Amino acid sequence: MKYSFALAGLAALATASDVHDLTKDTFEPFVKEHGLVLAEFFAPWCGHCKALAPEYEEAATSLKDKEIALAKVDCTAEQDLCQEYGIEGYPTMKVFRGPSNVSPYAGARKAQAIVSYMTKQSMPSVSLLQNKDSLEEFKTADKVVLVGFFGKDDKSSNATFGEVADKLRDNFLFGATSDEALAKAEGVSQPAIVLYKAFDEGKNTFEEGFTEESIAEFAKVASTPLIGEVGPETYAGYMAAGIPLAYIFAETPEEREKLSKTLKPVAEKQKGKINFATIDAKAFGQHGGNLNLEVGNWPAFAIQDTQKSQKFPYPTQGSEKELSAKNIGKFVDEYVAGKVEPSVKSEPIPEKQEGPTTIVVAKNYQDIVMDDNKDVLVEFYAPWCGHCKALAPKYDDLASKFKPFSDKVTIAKVDATMNDVPEEIAGFPTIKLFKAGAKDSPVEYSGSRTVEDLANFVRDNGSNHVDISGADGEKTEGVETDNMPRQAPAATEGVKEKVAKAAEKIKDAAIDEDEPHDEL
């Protein structure tokens, strides 16, 4: 009997969790009791949720001592609760400071990223540092922290710094001190901002032009490693940086380190203009194909214009194939000067549009999608995507119903793995409406994938407001997108919401299930 009790005790320990299971009855009391809660809304059948589970558990254990609670809600059992908080897909993560103060989680789905993000959320936007000990502790509180050294009477700089901290608190930890002796010990004169980091030169100093824009730009540039590493936790940040990204593909850590040292002078010359990063060609080599490189021909180099979705692969043929500082430096200089043409991958233009759905490729994208007289609904899909395959017959049915209105509406689709498209696609299928007269502002569809709902979306959001009747289809339980091809890794309401969505889709199947589009 004692042995049985011992086994039961071990089993209980083995299944113990620091993640709190909540229901409709326990949710509100729990978030009222805890000052800060991260809640995951999930479904047991969701593959992305299963991939998140061990990371979420690890984060919960790490944050327990900081009194930051992690909870989860099974939306298949608690439908009313999930509907109350507007849950449309799984997993959805939200930060609660009480039942009515709710914001979207805007970090990556990795334990370290969750811990870092929630630690920032638990602190004031600017922490006051009173002495040398508190400063030294704060310096290492995260990989990147910013400390303002301002005089007691410098209200202007303090206020501006605080405003930047309020806006960027999800990205960085901010601290401030008015102690002149501390500033002197750090080798700066008030006013100054020092960004401390656990990489490269260790810190950077900002001492003039204290505007919100200049401080934010300083933080963005100084916090980015000279040559970083592209992966699930970093991809979204690179995509949101607003400048091109240069990839260095190599198969081993030793080769990536060697190439980093070789290309460091090139990266230093272009700092703030182009981000440089290595990428594991064994784990994420397929992404080389997305950049129009020859997969398997490593090492390799390519530049991606993240704003225009253009790719510039370094030529792998000829005598200058070697990734030397001289060769890559010349290529990058020519790119910056606008002398390198983007590489465009496209399937052949169909000789005839045979099915109800119009087939788009890169070479006819401009002619079809950008036709300013028509509302054009485009599905960006991947041939291997299970969700795309399930949608196909409904999408064809939708196209058939709109055929009588072909002068006003086009229902189209494009294989985004075989064609370069000028849109950021973070998962499959992605459906966007390019409405007549507003082609530069496509509207992304996020509803149920039914003929009726898609038709209503075209009617309500299109410029031509074409209405069809008799559309039908069954509702889906939740919205879940497939990821980019195996081995490929992937920027608030407003910008934060975009970052959150991107961050959720950057994990490759080899390490996580959320992938980016033809980025990572």
PDB file of N, CA and C in Angstrom, residues 307-341:
ATOM      1  N   GLN A 307      10.264  45.371 -47.390  1.00  0.00           N
ATOM      2  CA  GLN A 307       9.147  46.273 -47.628  1.00  0.00           C
ATOM      3  C   GLN A 307       8.482  45.998 -48.976  1.00  0.00           C
ATOM      4  N   LYS A 308       9.269  45.677 -49.977  1.00  0.00           N
ATOM      5  CA  LYS A 308       8.741  45.442 -51.321  1.00  0.00           C
ATOM      6  C   LYS A 308       8.638  43.964 -51.665  1.00  0.00           C
ATOM      7  N   SER A 309       9.063  43.093 -50.730  1.00  0.00           N
ATOM      8  CA  SER A 309       9.073  41.637 -50.963  1.00  0.00           C
ATOM      9  C   SER A 309       9.873  41.282 -52.216  1.00  0.00           C
ATOM     10  N   GLN A 310      11.004  41.950 -52.402  1.00  0.00           N
ATOM     11  CA  GLN A 310      11.884  41.644 -53.521  1.00  0.00           C
ATOM     12  C   GLN A 310      13.096  40.857 -53.031  1.00  0.00           C
ATOM     13  N   LYS A 311      13.605  39.977 -53.925  1.00  0.00           N
ATOM     14  CA  LYS A 311      14.730  39.125 -53.568  1.00  0.00           C
ATOM     15  C   LYS A 311      15.923  39.397 -54.474  1.00  0.00           C
ATOM     16  N   PHE A 312      17.116  39.411 -53.884  1.00  0.00           N
ATOM     17  CA  PHE A 312      18.341  39.673 -54.629  1.00  0.00           C
ATOM     18  C   PHE A 312      19.379  38.610 -54.262  1.00  0.00           C
ATOM     19  N   PRO A 313      19.300  37.432 -54.879  1.00  0.00           N
ATOM     20  CA  PRO A 313      20.270  36.374 -54.571  1.00  0.00           C
ATOM     21  C   PRO A 313      21.643  36.673 -55.161  1.00  0.00           C
ATOM     22  N   TYR A 314      22.686  36.401 -54.389  1.00  0.00           N
ATOM     23  CA  TYR A 314      24.038  36.579 -54.892  1.00  0.00           C
ATOM     24  C   TYR A 314      24.325  35.470 -55.900  1.00  0.00           C
ATOM     25  N   PRO A 315      24.845  35.784 -57.084  1.00  0.00           N
ATOM     26  CA  PRO A 315      25.084  34.767 -58.116  1.00  0.00           C
ATOM     27  C   PRO A 315      26.002  33.653 -57.617  1.00  0.00           C
ATOM     28  N   THR A 316      25.598  32.418 -57.856  1.00  0.00           N
ATOM     29  CA  THR A 316      26.381  31.270 -57.391  1.00  0.00           C
ATOM     30  C   THR A 316      27.223  30.666 -58.496  1.00  0.00           C
ATOM     31  N   GLN A 317      27.242  31.307 -59.661  1.00  0.00           N
ATOM     32  CA  GLN A 317      28.039  30.810 -60.777  1.00  0.00           C
ATOM     33  C   GLN A 317      29.216  31.748 -61.023  1.00  0.00           C
ATOM     34  N   GLY A 318      30.268  31.217 -61.644  1.00  0.00           N
ATOM     35  CA  GLY A 318      31.392  32.053 -62.045  1.00  0.00           C
ATOM     36  C   GLY A 318      32.489  32.127 -61.010  1.00  0.00           C
ATOM     37  N   SER A 319      33.471  32.934 -61.295  1.00  0.00           N
ATOM     38  CA  SER A 319      34.677  33.003 -60.477  1.00  0.00           C
ATOM     39  C   SER A 319      34.486  33.743 -59.161  1.00  0.00           C
ATOM     40  N   GLU A 320      33.401  34.515 -59.046  1.00  0.00           N
ATOM     41  CA  GLU A 320      33.192  35.301 -57.833  1.00  0.00           C
ATOM     42  C   GLU A 320      32.188  34.646 -56.888  1.00  0.00           C
ATOM     43  N   LYS A 321      32.072  33.335 -56.937  1.00  0.00           N
ATOM     44  CA  LYS A 321      31.132  32.620 -56.092  1.00  0.00           C
ATOM     45  C   LYS A 321      31.507  32.714 -54.615  1.00  0.00           C
ATOM     46  N   GLU A 322      32.804  32.787 -54.314  1.00  0.00           N
ATOM     47  CA  GLU A 322      33.266  32.808 -52.932  1.00  0.00           C
ATOM     48  C   GLU A 322      32.645  33.965 -52.151  1.00  0.00           C
ATOM     49  N   LEU A 323      32.172  33.664 -50.949  1.00  0.00           N
ATOM     50  CA  LEU A 323      31.564  34.697 -50.106  1.00  0.00           C
ATOM     51  C   LEU A 323      32.656  35.433 -49.338  1.00  0.00           C
ATOM     52  N   SER A 324      33.455  36.173 -50.055  1.00  0.00           N
ATOM     53  CA  SER A 324      34.523  36.951 -49.440  1.00  0.00           C
ATOM     54  C   SER A 324      34.021  38.359 -49.149  1.00  0.00           C
ATOM     55  N   ALA A 325      34.727  39.073 -48.284  1.00  0.00           N
ATOM     56  CA  ALA A 325      34.349  40.454 -47.973  1.00  0.00           C
ATOM     57  C   ALA A 325      34.392  41.312 -49.230  1.00  0.00           C
ATOM     58  N   LYS A 326      35.351  41.053 -50.115  1.00  0.00           N
ATOM     59  CA  LYS A 326      35.484  41.822 -51.350  1.00  0.00           C
ATOM     60  C   LYS A 326      34.291  41.573 -52.270  1.00  0.00           C
ATOM     61  N   ASN A 327      33.967  40.279 -52.510  1.00  0.00           N
ATOM     62  CA  ASN A 327      32.880  39.939 -53.433  1.00  0.00           C
ATOM     63  C   ASN A 327      31.520  40.400 -52.913  1.00  0.00           C
ATOM     64  N   ILE A 328      31.235  40.073 -51.645  1.00  0.00           N
ATOM     65  CA  ILE A 328      29.933  40.440 -51.070  1.00  0.00           C
ATOM     66  C   ILE A 328      29.847  41.953 -50.889  1.00  0.00           C
ATOM     67  N   GLY A 329      30.965  42.573 -50.530  1.00  0.00           N
ATOM     68  CA  GLY A 329      30.968  44.027 -50.385  1.00  0.00           C
ATOM     69  C   GLY A 329      30.617  44.726 -51.677  1.00  0.00           C
ATOM     70  N   LYS A 330      31.180  44.250 -52.785  1.00  0.00           N
ATOM     71  CA  LYS A 330      30.887  44.814 -54.104  1.00  0.00           C
ATOM     72  C   LYS A 330      29.419  44.610 -54.463  1.00  0.00           C
ATOM     73  N   PHE A 331      28.886  43.393 -54.204  1.00  0.00           N
ATOM     74  CA  PHE A 331      27.490  43.080 -54.504  1.00  0.00           C
ATOM     75  C   PHE A 331      26.545  43.972 -53.699  1.00  0.00           C
ATOM     76  N   VAL A 332      26.844  44.138 -52.411  1.00  0.00           N
ATOM     77  CA  VAL A 332      25.990  44.949 -51.537  1.00  0.00           C
ATOM     78  C   VAL A 332      26.052  46.423 -51.943  1.00  0.00           C
ATOM     79  N   ASP A 333      27.245  46.911 -52.288  1.00  0.00           N
ATOM     80  CA  ASP A 333      27.373  48.304 -52.737  1.00  0.00           C
ATOM     81  C   ASP A 333      26.533  48.548 -53.993  1.00  0.00           C
ATOM     82  N   GLU A 334      26.574  47.595 -54.922  1.00  0.00           N
ATOM     83  CA  GLU A 334      25.787  47.725 -56.152  1.00  0.00           C
ATOM     84  C   GLU A 334      24.292  47.656 -55.855  1.00  0.00           C
ATOM     85  N   TYR A 335      23.918  46.831 -54.885  1.00  0.00           N
ATOM     86  CA  TYR A 335      22.505  46.763 -54.478  1.00  0.00           C
ATOM     87  C   TYR A 335      22.042  48.104 -53.909  1.00  0.00           C
ATOM     88  N   VAL A 336      22.839  48.670 -53.007  1.00  0.00           N
ATOM     89  CA  VAL A 336      22.492  49.956 -52.381  1.00  0.00           C
ATOM     90  C   VAL A 336      22.395  51.062 -53.431  1.00  0.00           C
ATOM     91  N   ALA A 337      23.232  50.967 -54.468  1.00  0.00           N
ATOM     92  CA  ALA A 337      23.229  51.961 -55.543  1.00  0.00           C
ATOM     93  C   ALA A 337      22.110  51.734 -56.545  1.00  0.00           C
ATOM     94  N   GLY A 338      21.315  50.681 -56.352  1.00  0.00           N
ATOM     95  CA  GLY A 338      20.195  50.390 -57.259  1.00  0.00           C
ATOM     96  C   GLY A 338      20.611  49.754 -58.563  1.00  0.00           C
ATOM     97  N   LYS A 339      21.792  49.144 -58.590  1.00  0.00           N
ATOM     98  CA  LYS A 339      22.307  48.555 -59.816  1.00  0.00           C
ATOM     99  C   LYS A 339      22.021  47.060 -59.934  1.00  0.00           C
ATOM    100  N   VAL A 340      21.392  46.449 -58.913  1.00  0.00           N
ATOM    101  CA  VAL A 340      21.078  45.021 -58.960  1.00  0.00           C
ATOM    102  C   VAL A 340      19.581  44.841 -59.188  1.00  0.00           C
ATOM    103  N   GLU A 341      19.227  44.107 -60.214  1.00  0.00           N
ATOM    104  CA  GLU A 341      17.818  43.861 -60.519  1.00  0.00           C
ATOM    105  C   GLU A 341      17.271  42.763 -59.610  1.00  0.00           C
TER     106      GLU A 341
END
